CSV table of N, CA and C in Angstrom, one decimal:
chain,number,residue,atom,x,y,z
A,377,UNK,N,0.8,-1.2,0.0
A,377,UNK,CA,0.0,0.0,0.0
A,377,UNK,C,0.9,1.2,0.0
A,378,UNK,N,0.8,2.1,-0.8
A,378,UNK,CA,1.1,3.5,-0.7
A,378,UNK,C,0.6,4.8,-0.4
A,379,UNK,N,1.0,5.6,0.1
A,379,UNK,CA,-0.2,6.6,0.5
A,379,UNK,C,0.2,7.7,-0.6
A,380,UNK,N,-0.8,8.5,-0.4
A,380,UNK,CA,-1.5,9.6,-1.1
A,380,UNK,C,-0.3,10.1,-2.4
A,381,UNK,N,-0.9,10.3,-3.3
A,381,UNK,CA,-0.2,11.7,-4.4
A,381,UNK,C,1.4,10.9,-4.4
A,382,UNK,N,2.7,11.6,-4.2
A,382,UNK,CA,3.6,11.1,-5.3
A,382,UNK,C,4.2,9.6,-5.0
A,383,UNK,N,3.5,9.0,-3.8
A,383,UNK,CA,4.0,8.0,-3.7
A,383,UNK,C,3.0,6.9,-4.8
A,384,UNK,N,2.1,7.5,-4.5
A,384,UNK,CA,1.0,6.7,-5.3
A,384,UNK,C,1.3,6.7,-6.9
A,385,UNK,N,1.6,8.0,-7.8
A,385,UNK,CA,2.2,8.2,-8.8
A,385,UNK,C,3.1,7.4,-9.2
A,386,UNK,N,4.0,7.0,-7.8
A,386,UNK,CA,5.2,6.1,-8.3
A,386,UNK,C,4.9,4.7,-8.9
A,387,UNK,N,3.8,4.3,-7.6
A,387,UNK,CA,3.3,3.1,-7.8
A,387,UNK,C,2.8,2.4,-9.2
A,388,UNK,N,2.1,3.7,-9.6
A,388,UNK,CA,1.1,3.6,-10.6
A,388,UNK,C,2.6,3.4,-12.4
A,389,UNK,N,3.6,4.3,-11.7
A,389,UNK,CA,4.6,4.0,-13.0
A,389,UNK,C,5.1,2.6,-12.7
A,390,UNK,N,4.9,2.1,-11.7
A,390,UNK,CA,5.6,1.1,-11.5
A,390,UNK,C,4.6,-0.2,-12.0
A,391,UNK,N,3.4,0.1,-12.0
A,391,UNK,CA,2.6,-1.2,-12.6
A,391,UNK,C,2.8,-0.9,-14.2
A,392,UNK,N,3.5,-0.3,-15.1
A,392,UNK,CA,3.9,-0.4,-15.9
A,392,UNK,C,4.4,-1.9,-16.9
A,393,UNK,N,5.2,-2.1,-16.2
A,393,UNK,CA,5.8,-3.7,-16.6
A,393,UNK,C,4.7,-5.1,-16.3
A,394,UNK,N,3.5,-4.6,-14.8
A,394,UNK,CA,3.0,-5.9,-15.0
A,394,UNK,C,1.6,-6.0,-15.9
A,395,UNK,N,1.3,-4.5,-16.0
A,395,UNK,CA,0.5,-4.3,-17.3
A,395,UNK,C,0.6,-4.8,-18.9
A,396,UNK,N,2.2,-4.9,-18.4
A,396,UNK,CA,2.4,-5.2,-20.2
A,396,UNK,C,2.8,-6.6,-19.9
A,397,UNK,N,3.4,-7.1,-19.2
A,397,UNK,CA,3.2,-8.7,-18.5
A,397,UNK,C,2.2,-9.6,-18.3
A,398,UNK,N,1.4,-9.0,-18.2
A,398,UNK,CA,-0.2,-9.4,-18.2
A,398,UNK,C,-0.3,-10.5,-16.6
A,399,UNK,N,0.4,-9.5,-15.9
A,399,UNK,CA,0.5,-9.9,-14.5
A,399,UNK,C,-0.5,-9.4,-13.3
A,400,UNK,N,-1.3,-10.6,-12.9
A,400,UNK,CA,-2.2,-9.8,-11.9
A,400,UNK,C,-1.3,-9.4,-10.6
A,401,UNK,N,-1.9,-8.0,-10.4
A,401,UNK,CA,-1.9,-7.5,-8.7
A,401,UNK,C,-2.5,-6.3,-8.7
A,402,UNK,N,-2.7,-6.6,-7.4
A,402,UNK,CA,-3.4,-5.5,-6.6
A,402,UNK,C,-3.2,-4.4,-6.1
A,403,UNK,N,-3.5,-3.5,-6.2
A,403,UNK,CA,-2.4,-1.9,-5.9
A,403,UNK,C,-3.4,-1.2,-4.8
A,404,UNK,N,-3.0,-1.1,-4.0
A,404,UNK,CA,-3.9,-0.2,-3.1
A,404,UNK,C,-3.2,1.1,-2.6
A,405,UNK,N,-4.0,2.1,-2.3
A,405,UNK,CA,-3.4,3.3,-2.2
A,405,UNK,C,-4.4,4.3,-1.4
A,406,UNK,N,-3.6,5.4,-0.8
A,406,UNK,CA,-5.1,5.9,0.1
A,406,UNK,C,-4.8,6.9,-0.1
A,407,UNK,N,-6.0,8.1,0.1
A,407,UNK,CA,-5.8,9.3,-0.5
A,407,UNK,C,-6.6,10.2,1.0
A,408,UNK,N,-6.6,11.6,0.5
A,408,UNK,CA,-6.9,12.5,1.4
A,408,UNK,C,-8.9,11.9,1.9
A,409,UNK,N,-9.0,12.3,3.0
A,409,UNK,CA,-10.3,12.0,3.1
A,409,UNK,C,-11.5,13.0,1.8
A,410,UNK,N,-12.6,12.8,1.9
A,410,UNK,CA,-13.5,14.1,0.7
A,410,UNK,C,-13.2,15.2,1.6
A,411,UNK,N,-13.5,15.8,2.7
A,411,UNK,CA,-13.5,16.8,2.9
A,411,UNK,C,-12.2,17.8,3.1
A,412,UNK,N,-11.0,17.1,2.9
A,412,UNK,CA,-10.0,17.9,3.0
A,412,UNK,C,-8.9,17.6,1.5
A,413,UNK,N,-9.5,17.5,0.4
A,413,UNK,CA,-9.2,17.2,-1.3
A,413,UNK,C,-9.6,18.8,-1.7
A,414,UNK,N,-9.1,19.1,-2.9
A,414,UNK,CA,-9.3,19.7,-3.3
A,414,UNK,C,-8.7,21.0,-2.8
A,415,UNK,N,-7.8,21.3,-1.8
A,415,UNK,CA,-7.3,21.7,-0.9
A,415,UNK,C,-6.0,22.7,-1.6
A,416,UNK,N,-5.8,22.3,-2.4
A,416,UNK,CA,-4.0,22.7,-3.1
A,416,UNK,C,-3.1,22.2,-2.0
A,417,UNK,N,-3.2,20.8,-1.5
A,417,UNK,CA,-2.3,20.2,-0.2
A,417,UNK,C,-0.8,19.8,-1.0
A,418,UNK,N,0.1,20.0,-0.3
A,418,UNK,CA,1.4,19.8,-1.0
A,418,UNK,C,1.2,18.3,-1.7
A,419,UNK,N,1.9,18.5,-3.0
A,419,UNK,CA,1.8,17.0,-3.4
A,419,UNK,C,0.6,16.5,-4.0
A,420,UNK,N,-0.7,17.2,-3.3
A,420,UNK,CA,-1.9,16.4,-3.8
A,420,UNK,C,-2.3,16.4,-5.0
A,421,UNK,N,-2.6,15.1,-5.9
A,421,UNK,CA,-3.0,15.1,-6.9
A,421,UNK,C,-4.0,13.9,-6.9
A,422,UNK,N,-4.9,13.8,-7.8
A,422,UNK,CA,-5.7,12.7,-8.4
A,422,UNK,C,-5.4,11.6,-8.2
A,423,UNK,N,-5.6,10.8,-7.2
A,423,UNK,CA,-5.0,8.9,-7.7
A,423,UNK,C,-5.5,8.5,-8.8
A,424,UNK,N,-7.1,7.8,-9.3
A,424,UNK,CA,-7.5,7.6,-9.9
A,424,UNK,C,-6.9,7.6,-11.7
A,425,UNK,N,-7.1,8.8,-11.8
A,425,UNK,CA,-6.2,9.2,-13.3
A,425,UNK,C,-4.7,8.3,-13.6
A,426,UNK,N,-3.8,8.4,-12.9
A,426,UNK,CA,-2.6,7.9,-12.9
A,426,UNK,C,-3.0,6.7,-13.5
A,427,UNK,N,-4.0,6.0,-13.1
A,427,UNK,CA,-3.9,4.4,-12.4
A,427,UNK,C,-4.6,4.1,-13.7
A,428,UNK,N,-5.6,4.6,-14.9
A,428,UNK,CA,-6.3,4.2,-15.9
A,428,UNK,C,-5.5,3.9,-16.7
A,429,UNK,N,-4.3,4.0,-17.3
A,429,UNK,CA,-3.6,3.8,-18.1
A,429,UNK,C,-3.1,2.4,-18.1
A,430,UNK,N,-2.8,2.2,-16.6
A,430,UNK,CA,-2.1,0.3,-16.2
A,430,UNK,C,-2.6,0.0,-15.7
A,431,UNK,N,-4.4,-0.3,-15.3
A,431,UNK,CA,-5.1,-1.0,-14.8
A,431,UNK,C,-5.9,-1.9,-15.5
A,432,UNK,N,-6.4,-2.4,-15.2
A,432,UNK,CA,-8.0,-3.2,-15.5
A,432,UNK,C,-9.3,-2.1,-15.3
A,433,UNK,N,-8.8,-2.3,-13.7
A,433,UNK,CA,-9.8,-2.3,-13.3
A,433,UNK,C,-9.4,-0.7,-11.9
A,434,UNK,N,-10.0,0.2,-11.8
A,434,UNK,CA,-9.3,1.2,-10.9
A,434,UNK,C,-10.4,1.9,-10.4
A,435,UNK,N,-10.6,1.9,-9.1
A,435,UNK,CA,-11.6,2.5,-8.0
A,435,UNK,C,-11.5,3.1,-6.8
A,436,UNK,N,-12.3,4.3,-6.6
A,436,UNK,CA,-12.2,5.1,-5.2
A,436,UNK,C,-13.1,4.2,-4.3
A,437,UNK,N,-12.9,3.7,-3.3
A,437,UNK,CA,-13.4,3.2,-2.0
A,437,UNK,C,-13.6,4.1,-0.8
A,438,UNK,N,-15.0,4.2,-1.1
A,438,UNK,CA,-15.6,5.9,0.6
A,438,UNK,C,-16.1,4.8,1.4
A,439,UNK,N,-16.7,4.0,1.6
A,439,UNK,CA,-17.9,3.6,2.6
A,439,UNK,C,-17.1,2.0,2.6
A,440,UNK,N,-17.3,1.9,3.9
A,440,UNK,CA,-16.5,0.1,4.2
A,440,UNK,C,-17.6,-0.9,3.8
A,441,UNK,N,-19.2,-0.6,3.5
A,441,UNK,CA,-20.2,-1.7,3.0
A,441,UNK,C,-19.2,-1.8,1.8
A,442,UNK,N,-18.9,-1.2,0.8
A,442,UNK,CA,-18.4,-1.4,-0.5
A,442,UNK,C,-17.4,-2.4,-0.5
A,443,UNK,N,-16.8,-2.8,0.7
A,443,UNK,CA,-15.6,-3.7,0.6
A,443,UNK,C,-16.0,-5.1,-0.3
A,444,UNK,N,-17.0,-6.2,0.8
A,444,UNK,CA,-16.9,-7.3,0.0
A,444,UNK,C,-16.7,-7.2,-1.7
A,445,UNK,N,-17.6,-6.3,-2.2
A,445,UNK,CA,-18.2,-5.9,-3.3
A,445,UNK,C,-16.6,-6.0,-4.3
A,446,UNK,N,-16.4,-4.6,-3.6
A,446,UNK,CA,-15.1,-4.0,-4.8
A,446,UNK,C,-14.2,-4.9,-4.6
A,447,UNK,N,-14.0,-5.5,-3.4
A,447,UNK,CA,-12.1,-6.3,-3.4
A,447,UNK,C,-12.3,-7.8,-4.2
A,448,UNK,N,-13.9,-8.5,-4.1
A,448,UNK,CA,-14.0,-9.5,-4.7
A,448,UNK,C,-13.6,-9.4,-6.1
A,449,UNK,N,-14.3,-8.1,-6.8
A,449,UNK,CA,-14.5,-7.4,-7.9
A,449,UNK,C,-12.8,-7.2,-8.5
A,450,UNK,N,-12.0,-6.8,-7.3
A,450,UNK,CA,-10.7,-6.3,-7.8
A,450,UNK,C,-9.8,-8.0,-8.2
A,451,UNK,N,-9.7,-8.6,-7.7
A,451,UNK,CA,-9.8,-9.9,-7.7
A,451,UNK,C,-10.3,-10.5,-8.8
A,452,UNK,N,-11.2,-10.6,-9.2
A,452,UNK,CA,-11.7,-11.1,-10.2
A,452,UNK,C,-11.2,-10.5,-11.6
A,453,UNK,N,-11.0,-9.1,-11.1
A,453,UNK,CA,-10.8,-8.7,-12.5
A,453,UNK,C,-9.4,-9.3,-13.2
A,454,UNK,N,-8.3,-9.0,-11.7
A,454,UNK,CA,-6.9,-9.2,-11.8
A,454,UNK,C,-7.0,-9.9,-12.5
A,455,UNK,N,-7.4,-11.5,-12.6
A,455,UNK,CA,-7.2,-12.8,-12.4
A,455,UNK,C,-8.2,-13.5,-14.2
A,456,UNK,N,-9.2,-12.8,-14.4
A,456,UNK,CA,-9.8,-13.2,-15.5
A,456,UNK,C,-9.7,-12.8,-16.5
A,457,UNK,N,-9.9,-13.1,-17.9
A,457,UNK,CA,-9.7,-12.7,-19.2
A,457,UNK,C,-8.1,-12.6,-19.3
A,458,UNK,N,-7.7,-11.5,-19.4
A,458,UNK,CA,-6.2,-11.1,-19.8
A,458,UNK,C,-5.5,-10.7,-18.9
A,459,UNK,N,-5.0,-11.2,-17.7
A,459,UNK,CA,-5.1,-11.0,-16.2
A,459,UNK,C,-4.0,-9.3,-16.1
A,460,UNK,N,-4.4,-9.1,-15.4
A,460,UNK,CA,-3.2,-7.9,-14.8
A,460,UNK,C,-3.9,-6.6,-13.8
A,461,UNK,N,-3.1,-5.8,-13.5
A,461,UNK,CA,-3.0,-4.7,-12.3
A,461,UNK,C,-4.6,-4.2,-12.3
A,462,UNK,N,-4.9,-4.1,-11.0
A,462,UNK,CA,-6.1,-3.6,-10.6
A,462,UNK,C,-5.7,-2.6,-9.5
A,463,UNK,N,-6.3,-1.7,-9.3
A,463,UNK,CA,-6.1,-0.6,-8.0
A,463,UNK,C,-7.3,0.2,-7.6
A,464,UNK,N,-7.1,-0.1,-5.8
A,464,UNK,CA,-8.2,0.3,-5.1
A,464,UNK,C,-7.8,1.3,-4.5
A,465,UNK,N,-8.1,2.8,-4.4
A,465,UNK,CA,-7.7,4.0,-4.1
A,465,UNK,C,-9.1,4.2,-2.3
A,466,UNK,N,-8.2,3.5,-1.2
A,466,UNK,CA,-9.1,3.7,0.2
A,466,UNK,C,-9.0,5.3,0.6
A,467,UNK,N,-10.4,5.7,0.9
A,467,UNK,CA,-9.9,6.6,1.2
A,467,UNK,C,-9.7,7.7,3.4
A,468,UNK,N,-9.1,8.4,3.2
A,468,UNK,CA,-7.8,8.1,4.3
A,468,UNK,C,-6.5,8.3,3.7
A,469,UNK,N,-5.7,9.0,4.4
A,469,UNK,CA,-4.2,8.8,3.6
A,469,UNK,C,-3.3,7.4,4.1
A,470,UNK,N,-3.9,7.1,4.6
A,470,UNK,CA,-3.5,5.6,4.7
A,470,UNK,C,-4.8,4.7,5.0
A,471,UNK,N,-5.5,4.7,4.3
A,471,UNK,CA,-7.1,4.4,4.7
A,471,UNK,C,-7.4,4.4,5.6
A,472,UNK,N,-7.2,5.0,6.8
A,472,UNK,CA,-7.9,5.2,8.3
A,472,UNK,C,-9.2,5.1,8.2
A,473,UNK,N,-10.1,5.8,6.9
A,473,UNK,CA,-11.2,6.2,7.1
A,473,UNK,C,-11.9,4.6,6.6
A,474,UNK,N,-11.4,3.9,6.3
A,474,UNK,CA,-12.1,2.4,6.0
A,474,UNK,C,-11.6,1.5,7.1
A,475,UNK,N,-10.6,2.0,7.2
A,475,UNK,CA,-9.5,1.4,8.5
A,475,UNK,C,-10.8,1.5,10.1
A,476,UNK,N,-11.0,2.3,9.9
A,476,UNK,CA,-11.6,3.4,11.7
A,476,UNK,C,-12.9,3.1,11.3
A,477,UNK,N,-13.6,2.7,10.4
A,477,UNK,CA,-15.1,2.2,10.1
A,477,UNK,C,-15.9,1.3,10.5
A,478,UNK,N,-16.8,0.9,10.5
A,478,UNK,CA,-17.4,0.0,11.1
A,478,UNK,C,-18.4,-0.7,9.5
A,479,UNK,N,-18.2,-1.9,9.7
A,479,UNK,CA,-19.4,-2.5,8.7
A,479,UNK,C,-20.0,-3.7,9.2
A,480,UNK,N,-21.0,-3.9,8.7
A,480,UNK,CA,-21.5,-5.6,9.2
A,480,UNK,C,-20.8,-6.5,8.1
A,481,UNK,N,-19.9,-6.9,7.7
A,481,UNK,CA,-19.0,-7.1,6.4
A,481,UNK,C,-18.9,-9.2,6.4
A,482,UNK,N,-19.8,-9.6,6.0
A,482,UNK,CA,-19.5,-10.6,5.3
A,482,UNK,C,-18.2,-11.0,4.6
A,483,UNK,N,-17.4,-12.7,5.5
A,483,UNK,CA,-15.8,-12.6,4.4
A,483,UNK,C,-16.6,-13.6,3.4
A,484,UNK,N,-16.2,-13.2,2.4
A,484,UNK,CA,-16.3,-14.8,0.8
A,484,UNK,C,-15.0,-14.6,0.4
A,485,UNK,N,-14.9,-15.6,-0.1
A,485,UNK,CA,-13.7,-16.2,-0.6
A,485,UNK,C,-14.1,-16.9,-1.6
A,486,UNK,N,-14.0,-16.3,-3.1
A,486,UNK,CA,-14.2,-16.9,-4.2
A,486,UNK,C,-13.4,-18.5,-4.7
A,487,UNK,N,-13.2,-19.2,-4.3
A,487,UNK,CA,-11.8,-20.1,-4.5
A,487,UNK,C,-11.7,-20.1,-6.1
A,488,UNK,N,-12.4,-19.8,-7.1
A,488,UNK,CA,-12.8,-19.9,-8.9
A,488,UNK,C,-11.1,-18.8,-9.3
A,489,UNK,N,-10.8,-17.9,-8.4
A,489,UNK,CA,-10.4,-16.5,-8.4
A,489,UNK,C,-9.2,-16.1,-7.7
A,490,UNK,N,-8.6,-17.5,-7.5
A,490,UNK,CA,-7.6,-17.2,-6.8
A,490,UNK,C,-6.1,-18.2,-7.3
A,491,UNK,N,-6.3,-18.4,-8.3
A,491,UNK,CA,-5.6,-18.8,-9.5
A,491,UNK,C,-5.7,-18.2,-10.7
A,492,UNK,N,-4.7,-18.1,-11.7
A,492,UNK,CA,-4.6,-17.5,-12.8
A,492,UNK,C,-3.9,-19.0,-13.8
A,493,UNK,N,-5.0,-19.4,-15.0
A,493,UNK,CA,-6.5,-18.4,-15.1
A,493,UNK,C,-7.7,-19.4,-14.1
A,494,UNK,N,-8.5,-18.3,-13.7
A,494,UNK,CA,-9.5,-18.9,-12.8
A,494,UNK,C,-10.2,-20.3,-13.3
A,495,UNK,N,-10.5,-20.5,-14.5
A,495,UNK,CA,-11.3,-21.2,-15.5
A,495,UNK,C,-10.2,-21.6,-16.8
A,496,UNK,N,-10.2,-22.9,-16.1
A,496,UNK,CA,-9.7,-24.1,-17.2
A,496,UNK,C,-10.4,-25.0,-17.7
A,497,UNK,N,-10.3,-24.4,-19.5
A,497,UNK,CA,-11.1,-25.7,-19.7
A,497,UNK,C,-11.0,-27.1,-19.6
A,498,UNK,N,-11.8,-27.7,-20.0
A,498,UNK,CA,-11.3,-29.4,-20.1
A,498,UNK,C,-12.1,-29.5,-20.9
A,499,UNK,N,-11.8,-30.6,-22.0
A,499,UNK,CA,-12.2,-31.1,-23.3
A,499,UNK,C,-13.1,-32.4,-22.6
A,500,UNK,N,-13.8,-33.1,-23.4
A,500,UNK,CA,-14.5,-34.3,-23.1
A,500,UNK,C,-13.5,-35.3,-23.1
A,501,UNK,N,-13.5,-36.3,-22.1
A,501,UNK,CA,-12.8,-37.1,-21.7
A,501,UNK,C,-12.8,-38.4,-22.9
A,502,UNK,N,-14.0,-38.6,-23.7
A,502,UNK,CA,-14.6,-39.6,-24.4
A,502,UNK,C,-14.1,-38.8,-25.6
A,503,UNK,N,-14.1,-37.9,-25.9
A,503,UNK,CA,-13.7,-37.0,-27.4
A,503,UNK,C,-12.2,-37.3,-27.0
A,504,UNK,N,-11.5,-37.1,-26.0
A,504,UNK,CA,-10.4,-37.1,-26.1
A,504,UNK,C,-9.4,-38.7,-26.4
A,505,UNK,N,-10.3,-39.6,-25.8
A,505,UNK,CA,-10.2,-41.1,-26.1
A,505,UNK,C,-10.4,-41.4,-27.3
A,506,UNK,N,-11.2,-40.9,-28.3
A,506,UNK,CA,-12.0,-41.0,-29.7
A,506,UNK,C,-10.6,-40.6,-30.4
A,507,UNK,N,-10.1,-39.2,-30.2
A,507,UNK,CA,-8.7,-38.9,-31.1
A,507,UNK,C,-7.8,-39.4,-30.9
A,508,UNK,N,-7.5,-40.0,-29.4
A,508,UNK,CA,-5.9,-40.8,-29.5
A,508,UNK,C,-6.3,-42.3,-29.6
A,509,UNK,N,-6.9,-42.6,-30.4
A,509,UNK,CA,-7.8,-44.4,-30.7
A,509,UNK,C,-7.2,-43.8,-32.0
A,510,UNK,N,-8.0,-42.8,-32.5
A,510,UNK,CA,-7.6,-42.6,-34.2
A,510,UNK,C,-6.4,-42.3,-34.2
A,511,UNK,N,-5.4,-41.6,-33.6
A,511,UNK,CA,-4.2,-41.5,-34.1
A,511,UNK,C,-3.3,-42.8,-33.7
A,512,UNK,N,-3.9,-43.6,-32.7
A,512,UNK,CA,-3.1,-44.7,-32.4
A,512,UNK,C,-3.4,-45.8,-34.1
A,513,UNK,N,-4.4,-45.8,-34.4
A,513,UNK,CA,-4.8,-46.1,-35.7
A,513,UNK,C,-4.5,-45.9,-36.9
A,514,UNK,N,-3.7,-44.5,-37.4
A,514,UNK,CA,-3.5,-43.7,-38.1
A,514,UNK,C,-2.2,-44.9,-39.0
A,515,UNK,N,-1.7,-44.5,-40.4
A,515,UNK,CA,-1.0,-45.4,-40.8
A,515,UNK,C,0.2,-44.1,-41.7
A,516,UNK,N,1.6,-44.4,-41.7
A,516,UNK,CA,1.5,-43.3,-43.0
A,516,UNK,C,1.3,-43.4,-44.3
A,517,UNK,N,1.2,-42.4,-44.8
A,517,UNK,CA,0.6,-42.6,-46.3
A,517,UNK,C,1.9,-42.4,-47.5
């Protein structure tokens, strides 16, 4: 986890390589709470923006109900289709404010989601018997 503006900037250059890797992970980062943004605070800039370029998938987190939701979600995204960098921007400059929260928060644990790639296929076990019969059969010509 990195906190707020140029650390987070860094971070965000640094998912560069697993972007183009097609490497899942997770990037988390915490920013100014809402009411003290917008501020001209030293350093402060946008998380969000940085992160669209080398992500998947890239979201501000305000309210701790949203957890199960987005982190399954961050997860999922990592890990499925063309796997790579997802980032969850908590906000808090070190997420205190999801940190110091209270939720009635259900854990799940997708186990489909926690491998890359989540979904492997498998062919028919009888189709697969059917072609190595025929090629065990095959003759050259």
């Amino acid at each position: 986890m990195y906190v707020q503006s140029v650390g987070a900037a860094n971070l965000a250059a640094g998912l560069q390589d697993p972007f183009l890797a097609r490497s899942p992970v997770i990037a988390i980062t915490g920013r100014r709470p809402q009411a003290g943004q917008y501020r001209h605070a030293y350093q402060e800039i946008d998380h969000l923006e940085p992160f669209n370029a080398v992500t998947k998938y890239n979201v501000g987190v305000t309210d701790p109900s949203q957890l199960p939701y987005l982190i399954r979600q961050a997860f999922r995204e990592a890990v499925t289709g063309s796997p790579g960098p997802v980032h969850l921007d908590f906000e808090g400059t070190t997420g205190a404010v999801i940190g110091d929260g209270e939720a009635d928060i259900e854990v799940v644990i997708d186990n489909a989601f926690i491998s890359v790639p989540p979904f492997r296929p498998e062919p028919d076990p009888a189709l697969v018997r059917e072609a190595a019969a025929v090629i065990a059969n095959s003759q050259r010509l």
